[in-house]
CSV table of C-alpha atoms and ligand atoms in Angstrom, one decimal:
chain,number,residue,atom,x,y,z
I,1,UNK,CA,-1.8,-32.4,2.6
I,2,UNK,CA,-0.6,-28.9,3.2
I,3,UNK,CA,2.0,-29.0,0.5
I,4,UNK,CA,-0.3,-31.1,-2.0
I,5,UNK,CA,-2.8,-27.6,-1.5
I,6,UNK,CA,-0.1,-25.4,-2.1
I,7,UNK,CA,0.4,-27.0,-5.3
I,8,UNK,CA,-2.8,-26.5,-6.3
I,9,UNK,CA,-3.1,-23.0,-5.4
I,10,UNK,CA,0.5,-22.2,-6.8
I,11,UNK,CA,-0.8,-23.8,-10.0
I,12,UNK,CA,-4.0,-22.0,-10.1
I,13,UNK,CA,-1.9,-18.7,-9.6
I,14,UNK,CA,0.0,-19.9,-12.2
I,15,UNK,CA,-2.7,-20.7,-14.8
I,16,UNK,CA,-4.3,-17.7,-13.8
I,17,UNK,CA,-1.6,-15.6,-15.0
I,18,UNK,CA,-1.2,-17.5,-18.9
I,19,UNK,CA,-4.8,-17.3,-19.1
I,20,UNK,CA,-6.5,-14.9,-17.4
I,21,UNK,CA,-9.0,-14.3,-19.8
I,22,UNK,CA,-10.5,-18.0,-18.6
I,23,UNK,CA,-13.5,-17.6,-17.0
I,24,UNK,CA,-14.0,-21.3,-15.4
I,25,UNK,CA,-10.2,-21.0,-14.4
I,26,UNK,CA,-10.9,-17.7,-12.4
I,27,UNK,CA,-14.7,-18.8,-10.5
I,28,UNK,CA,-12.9,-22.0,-9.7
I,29,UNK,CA,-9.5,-20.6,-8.3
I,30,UNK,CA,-11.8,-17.9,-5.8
I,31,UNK,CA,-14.0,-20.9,-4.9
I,32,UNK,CA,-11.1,-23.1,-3.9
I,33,UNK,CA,-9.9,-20.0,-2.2
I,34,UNK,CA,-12.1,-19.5,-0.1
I,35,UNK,CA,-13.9,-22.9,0.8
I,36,UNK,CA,-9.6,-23.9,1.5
I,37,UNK,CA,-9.0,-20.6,3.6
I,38,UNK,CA,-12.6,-21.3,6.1
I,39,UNK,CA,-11.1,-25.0,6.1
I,40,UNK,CA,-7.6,-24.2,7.4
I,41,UNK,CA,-7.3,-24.3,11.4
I,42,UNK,CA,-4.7,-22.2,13.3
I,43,UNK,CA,-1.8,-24.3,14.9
I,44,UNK,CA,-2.7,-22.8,18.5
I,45,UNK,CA,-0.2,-20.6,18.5
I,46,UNK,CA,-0.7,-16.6,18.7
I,47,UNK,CA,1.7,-13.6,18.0
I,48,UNK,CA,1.1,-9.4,18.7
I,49,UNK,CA,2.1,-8.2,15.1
I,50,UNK,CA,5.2,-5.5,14.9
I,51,UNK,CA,3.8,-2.8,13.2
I,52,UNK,CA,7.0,-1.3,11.4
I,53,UNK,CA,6.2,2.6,9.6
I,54,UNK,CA,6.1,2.9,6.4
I,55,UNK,CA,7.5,2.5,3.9
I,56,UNK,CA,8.9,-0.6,5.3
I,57,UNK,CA,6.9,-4.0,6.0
I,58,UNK,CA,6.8,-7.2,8.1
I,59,UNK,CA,9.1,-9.8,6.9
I,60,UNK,CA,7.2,-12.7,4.7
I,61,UNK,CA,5.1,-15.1,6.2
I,62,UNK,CA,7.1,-17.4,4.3
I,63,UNK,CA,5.6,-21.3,4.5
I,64,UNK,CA,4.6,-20.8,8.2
I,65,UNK,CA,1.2,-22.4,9.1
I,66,UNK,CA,-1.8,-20.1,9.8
I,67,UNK,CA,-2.2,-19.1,13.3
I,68,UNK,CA,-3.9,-16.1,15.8
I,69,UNK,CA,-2.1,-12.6,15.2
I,70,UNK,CA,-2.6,-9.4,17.3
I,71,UNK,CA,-3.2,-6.3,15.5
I,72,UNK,CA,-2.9,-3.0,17.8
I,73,UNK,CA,-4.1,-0.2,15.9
I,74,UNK,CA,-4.3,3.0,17.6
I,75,UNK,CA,-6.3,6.4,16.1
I,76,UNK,CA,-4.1,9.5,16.5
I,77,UNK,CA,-5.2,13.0,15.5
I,78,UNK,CA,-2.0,15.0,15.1
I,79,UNK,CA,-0.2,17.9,13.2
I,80,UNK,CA,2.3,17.1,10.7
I,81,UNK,CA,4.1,17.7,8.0
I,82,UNK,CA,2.1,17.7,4.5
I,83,UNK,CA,4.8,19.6,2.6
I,84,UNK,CA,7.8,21.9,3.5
I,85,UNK,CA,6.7,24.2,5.7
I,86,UNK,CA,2.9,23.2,5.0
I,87,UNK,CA,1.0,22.1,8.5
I,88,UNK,CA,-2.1,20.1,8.2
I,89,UNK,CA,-4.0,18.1,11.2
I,90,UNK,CA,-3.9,14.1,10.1
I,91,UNK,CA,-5.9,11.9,11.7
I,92,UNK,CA,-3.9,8.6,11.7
I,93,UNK,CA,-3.6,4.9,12.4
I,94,UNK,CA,-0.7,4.6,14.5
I,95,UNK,CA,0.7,8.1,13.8
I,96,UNK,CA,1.5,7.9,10.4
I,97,UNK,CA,0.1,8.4,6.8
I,98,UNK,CA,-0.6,5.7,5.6
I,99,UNK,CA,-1.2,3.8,8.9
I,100,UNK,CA,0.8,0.7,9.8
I,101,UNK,CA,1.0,-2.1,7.5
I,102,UNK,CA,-0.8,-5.7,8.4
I,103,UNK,CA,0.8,-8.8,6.9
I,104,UNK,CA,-0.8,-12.2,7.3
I,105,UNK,CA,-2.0,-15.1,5.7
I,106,UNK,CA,-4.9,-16.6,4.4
I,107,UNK,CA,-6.9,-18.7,6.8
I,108,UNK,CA,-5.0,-16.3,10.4
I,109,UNK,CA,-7.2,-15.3,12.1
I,110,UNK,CA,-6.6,-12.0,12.9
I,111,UNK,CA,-7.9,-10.4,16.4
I,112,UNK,CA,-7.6,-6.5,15.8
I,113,UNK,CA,-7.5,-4.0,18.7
I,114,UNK,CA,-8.5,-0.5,17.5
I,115,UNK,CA,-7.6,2.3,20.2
I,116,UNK,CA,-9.0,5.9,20.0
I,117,UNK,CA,-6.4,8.1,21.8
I,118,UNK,CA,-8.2,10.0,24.9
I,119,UNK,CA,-7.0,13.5,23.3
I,120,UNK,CA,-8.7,13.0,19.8
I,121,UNK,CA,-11.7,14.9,19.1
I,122,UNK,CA,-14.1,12.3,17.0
I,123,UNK,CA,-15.1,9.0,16.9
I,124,UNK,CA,-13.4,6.5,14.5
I,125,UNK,CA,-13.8,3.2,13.5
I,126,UNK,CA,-11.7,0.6,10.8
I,127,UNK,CA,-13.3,-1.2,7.3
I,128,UNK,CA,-10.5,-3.4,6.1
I,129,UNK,CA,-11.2,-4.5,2.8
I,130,UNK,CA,-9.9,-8.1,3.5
I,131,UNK,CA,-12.6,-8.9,5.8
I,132,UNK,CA,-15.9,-10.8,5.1
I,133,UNK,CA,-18.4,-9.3,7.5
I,134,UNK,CA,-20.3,-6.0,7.9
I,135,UNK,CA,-18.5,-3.1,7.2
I,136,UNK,CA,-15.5,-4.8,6.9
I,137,UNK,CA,-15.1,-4.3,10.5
I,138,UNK,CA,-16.4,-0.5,10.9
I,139,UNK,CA,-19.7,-1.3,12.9
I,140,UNK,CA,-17.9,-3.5,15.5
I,141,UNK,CA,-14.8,-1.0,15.8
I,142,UNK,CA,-16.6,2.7,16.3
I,143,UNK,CA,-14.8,3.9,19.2
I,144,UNK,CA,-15.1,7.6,20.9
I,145,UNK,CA,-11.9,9.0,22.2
I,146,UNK,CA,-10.5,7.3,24.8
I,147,UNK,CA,-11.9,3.4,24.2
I,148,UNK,CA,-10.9,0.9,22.4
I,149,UNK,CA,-12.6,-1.9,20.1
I,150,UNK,CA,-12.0,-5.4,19.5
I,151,UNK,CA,-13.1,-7.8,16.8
I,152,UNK,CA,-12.1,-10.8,14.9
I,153,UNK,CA,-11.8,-11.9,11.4
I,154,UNK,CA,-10.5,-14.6,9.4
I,155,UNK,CA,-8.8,-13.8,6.5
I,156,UNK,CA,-10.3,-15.9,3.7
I,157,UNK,CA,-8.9,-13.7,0.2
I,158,UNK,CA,-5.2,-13.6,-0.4
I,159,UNK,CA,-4.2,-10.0,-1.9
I,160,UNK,CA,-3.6,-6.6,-1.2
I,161,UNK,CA,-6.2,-4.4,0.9
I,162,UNK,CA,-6.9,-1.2,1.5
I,163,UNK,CA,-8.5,-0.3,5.3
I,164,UNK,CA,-9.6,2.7,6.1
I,165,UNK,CA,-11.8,4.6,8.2
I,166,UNK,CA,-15.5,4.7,8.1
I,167,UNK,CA,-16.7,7.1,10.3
I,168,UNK,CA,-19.1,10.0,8.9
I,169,UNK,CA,-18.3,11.8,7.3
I,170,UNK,CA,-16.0,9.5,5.7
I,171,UNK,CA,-14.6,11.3,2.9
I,172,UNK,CA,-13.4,13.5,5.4
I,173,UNK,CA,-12.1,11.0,7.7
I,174,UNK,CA,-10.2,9.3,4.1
I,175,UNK,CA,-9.1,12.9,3.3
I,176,UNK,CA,-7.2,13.7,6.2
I,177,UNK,CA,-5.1,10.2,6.1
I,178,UNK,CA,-6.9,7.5,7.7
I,179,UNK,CA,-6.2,4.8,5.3
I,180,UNK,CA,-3.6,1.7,5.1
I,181,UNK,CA,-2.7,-1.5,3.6
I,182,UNK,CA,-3.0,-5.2,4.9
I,183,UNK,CA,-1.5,-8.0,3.3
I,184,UNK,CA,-2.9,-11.5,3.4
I,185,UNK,CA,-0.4,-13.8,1.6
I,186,UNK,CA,-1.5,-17.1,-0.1
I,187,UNK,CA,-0.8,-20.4,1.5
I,188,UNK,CA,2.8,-21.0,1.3
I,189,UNK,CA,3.6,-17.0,0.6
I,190,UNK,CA,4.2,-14.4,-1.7
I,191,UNK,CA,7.8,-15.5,-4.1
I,192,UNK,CA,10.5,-14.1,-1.8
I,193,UNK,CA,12.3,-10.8,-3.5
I,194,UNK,CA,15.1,-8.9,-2.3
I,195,UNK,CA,13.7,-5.6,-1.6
I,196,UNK,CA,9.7,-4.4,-0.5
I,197,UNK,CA,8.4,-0.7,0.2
I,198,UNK,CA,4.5,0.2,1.5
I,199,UNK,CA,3.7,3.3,-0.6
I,200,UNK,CA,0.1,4.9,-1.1
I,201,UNK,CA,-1.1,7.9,-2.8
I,202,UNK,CA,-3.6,10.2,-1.6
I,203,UNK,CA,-5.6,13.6,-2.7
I,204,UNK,CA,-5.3,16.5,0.0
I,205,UNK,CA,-7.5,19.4,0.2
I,206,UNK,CA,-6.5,22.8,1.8
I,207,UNK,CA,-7.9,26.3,2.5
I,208,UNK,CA,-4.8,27.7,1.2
I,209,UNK,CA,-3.3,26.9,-2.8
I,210,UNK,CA,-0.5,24.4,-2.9
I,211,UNK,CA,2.8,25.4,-1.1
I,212,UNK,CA,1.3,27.8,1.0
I,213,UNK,CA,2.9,28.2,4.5
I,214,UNK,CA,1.6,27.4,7.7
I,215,UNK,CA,-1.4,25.3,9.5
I,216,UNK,CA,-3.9,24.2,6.7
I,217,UNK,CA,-7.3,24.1,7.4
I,218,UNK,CA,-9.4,20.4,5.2
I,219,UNK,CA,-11.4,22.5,2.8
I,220,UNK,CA,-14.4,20.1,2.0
I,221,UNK,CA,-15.8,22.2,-0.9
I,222,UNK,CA,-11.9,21.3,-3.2
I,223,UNK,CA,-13.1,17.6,-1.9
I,224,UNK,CA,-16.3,17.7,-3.3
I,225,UNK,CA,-15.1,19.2,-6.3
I,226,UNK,CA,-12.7,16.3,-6.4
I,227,UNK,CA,-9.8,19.4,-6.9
I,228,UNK,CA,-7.0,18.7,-4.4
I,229,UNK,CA,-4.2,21.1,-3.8
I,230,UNK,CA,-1.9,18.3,-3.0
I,231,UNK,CA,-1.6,14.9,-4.6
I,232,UNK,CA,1.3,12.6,-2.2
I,233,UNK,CA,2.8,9.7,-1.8
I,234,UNK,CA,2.5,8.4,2.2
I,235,UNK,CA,1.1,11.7,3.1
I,236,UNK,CA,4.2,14.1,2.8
I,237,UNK,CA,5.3,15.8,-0.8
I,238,UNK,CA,8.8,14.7,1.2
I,239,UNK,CA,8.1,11.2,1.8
I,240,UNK,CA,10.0,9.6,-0.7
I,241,UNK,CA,12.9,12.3,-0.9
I,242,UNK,CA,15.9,13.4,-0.5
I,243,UNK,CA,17.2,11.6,3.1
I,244,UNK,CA,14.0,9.3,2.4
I,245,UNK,CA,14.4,7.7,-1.1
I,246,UNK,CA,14.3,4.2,-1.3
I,247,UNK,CA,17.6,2.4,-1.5
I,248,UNK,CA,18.3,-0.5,-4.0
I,249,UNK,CA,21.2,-2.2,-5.7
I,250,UNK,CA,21.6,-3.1,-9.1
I,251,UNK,CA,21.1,-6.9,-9.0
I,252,UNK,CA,18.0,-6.5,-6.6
I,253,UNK,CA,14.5,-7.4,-7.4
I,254,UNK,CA,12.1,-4.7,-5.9
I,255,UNK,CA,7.9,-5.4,-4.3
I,256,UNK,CA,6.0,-2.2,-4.2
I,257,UNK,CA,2.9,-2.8,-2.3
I,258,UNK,CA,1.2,0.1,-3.6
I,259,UNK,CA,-2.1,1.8,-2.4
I,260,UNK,CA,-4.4,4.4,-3.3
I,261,UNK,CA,-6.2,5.7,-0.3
I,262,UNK,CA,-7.9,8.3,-2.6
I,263,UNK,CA,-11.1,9.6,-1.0
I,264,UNK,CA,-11.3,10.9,-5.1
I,265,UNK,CA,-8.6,10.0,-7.6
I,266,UNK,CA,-7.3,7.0,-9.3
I,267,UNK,CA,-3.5,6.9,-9.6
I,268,UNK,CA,-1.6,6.4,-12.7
I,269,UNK,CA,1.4,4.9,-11.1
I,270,UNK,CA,4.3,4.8,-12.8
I,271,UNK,CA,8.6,4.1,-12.5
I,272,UNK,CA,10.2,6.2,-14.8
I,273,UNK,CA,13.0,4.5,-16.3
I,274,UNK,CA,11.3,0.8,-15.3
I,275,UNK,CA,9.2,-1.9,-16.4
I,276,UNK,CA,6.8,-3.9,-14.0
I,277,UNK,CA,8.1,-7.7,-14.4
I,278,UNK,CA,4.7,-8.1,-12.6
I,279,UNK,CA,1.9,-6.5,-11.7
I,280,UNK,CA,-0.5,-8.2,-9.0
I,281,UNK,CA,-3.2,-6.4,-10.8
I,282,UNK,CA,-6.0,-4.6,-8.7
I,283,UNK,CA,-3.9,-6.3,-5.6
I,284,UNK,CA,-5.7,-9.4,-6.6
I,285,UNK,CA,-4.4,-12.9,-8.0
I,286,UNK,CA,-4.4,-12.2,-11.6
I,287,UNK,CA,-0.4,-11.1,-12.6
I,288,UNK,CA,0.3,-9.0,-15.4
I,289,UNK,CA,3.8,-8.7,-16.8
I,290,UNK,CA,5.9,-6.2,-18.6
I,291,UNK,CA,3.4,-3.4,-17.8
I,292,UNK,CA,4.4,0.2,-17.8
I,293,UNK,CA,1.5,2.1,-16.1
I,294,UNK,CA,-0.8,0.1,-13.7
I,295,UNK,CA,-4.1,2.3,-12.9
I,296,UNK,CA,-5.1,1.8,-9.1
I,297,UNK,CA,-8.2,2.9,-7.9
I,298,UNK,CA,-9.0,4.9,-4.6
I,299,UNK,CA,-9.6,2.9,-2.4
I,300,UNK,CA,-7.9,-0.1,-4.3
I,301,UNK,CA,-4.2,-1.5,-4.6
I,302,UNK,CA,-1.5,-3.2,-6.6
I,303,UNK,CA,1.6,-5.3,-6.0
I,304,UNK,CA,4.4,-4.0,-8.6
I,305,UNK,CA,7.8,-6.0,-9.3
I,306,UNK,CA,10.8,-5.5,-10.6
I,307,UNK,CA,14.6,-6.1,-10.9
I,308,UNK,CA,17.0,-3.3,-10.7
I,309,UNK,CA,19.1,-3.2,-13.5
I,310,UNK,CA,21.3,0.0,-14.1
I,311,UNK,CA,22.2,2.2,-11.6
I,312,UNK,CA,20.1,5.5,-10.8
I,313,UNK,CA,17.8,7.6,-9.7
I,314,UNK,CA,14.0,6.5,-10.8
I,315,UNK,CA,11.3,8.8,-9.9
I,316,UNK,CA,7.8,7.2,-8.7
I,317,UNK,CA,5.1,9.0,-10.1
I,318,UNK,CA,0.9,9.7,-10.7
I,319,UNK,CA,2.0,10.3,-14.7
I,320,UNK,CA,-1.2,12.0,-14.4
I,321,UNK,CA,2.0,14.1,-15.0
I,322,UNK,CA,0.6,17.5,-13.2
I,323,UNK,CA,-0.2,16.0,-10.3
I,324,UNK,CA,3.3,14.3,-10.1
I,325,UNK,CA,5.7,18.1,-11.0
I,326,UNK,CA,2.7,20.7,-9.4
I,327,UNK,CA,1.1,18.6,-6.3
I,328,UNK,CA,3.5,16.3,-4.9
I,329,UNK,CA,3.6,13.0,-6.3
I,330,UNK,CA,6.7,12.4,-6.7
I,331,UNK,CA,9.2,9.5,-4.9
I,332,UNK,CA,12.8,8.0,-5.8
I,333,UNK,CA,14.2,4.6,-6.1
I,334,UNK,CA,17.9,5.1,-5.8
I,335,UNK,CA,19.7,2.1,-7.2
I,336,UNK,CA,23.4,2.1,-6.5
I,337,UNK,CA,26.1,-0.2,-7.9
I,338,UNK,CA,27.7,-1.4,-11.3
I,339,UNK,CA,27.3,0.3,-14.3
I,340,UNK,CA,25.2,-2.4,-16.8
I,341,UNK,CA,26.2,-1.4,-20.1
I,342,UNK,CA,24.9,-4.1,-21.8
I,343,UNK,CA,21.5,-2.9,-21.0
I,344,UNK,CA,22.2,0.9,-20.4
I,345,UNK,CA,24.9,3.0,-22.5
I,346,UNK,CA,25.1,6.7,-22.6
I,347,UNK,CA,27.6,7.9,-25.5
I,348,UNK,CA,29.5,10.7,-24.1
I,349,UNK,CA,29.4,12.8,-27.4
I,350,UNK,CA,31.5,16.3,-27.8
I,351,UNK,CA,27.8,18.1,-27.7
I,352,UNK,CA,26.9,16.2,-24.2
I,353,UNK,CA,30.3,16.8,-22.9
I,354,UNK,CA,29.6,20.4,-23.1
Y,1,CU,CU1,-11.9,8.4,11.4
């Protein structure tokens, strides 16, 4: 039974990306969806997620069968780095920007703990985009410093999610970095790949012009405005840098689960130097290939694939290109190993030599 509905969903997935301009196919493959994922039961079993930092995920859930998982989220309010030498208080899930990755799979159900440390200042609560209830979560999980909230969901929709805070006002909350990705794979899981990074953008706004030293006050009329000082990938210009690029070999294939926390801008996100095989488009079921520029909303998400090729540095960016060179988003692929030249041949010509 359980592999006869994975063939169905695989070849829904399937006939959803040759045709997606199908109407019937799409209503029909969310209907299954869902009506399947309220179906499935949990084997009885339970597990406390690890909650690796990003950029780095969970392993794949693989073909397991759906079952209870422990989500510990904890709110942390803390200085940090934003850029070199550039101070700015994040408020965090889990202490880091974006907060903790979540990985499950349709039909889990998923019992989330959210903890606001006893030293934070506000009240905070969660809306994860994968859940089907009100809020997404935020009215059940509004905890003052010090307590902690519990609720359950069961995860009906597989794609990519953003959560985030909720708490007013939330722009603010969004602003200073409390946003993060969950996962819910489809029965049977995601195609394995060799490589997979967590990355999301978001829009900072400080007192002080971009690169300007020191403790950085949130400057809510820039938000308003929707004029950041500082546009980043996971919440440092740094974060994807020098010791921290991403490293790949030439061979690999390559997941990006990418997010856009916002609160204001959509990202242009781009690979110089690479083609998306796929593109899990809007983080949903519907896969786009050979795409060069995938538009992700705030508060939206995409999965990006791709093999590695040639070796090389290849630079993530918004190619809302001034945002990319003058506010921070910016990241690097490093793939390492065998020249290709049957796909990649530089002519060393007197005039280059030079
Ligand atoms: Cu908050």
């Amino acid at each position: 039974m359980k592999s006869f509905k994975r063939k169905i969903i695989l070849s829904l997935l399937l006939i959803a990306g040759v045709s997606s301009c199908s109407k019937n196919t799409q209503d029909s493959d969310l209907a299954l969806n869902t009506i399947n994922a309220e179906e499935i039961k949990t084997d009885g079993t339970f597990e406390v997620m690890e909650l690796p930092a990003p950029p780095y995920v969970q392993s794949a859930v693989g073909n397991r069968a759906a079952k209870k998982v422990v989500v510990n989220l904890e709110v942390i309010e803390e200085v940090g780095e934003l850029a070199n030498g550039v101070e700015y208080n994040f408020w965090t899930f889990n202490g880091t920007v974006p907060g903790t990755f979540i990985r499950a799979r349709v039909g889990d159900e998923i019992e989330l703990h959210l903890k606001n440390r006893d030293d934070s200042n506000f009240p905070h609560n969660i809306d994860l985009h994968a859940v089907n209830g009100p809020g997404g979560g935020a009215e059940a999980t509004f905890v003052a410093p010090g307590k902690e909230a519990v609720f359950t969901f069961k995860a009906l929709h597989a794609g990519l999610y953003v959560y985030h805070c909720a708490a007013a006002p939330v722009g603010m909350h969004i602003a200073n970095g409390m946003y993060g990705l969950i996962l819910i794979e489809p029965e049977g899981g995601l195609p394995p790949v060799d490589k997979e990074f967590y990355i999301m953008q978001g829009d900072f706004y400080t007192k002080g012009a971009y690169g300007e030293k020191g403790l950085q006050e949130f400057d809510i009329n820039k938000a308003i405005a929707e004029q950041p000082d500082y546009v980043v990938f996971n919440g440092n210009t740094g974060a994807l840098m020098g010791d921290n690029e991403l490293q790949v070999k030439v061979g690999e294939t390559v997941r990006l689960f990418v997010g856009n926390g916002g609160p204001n801008l959509t990202s242009s996100f781009h690979v110089i130097g690479e083609i998306f095989d796929k593109v899990y488009t809007e983080g949903g079921t519907t896969i786009m290939e050979n795409v060069q520029t995938t538009s992700i909303p705030a508060g939206g998400a995409a999965i990006v694939e791709f093999k590695a090729d040639v070796p090389g540095d290849y630079v993530l960016v918004d190619h809302a290109i001034f945002r990319a060179f003058h506010k921070g988003a910016l990241g690097k692929i490093k793939v390492s190993g065998e020249e290709n030249p049957n796909i990649f041949y530089e002519h060393k010509t007197k005039d280059q030599k030079l």
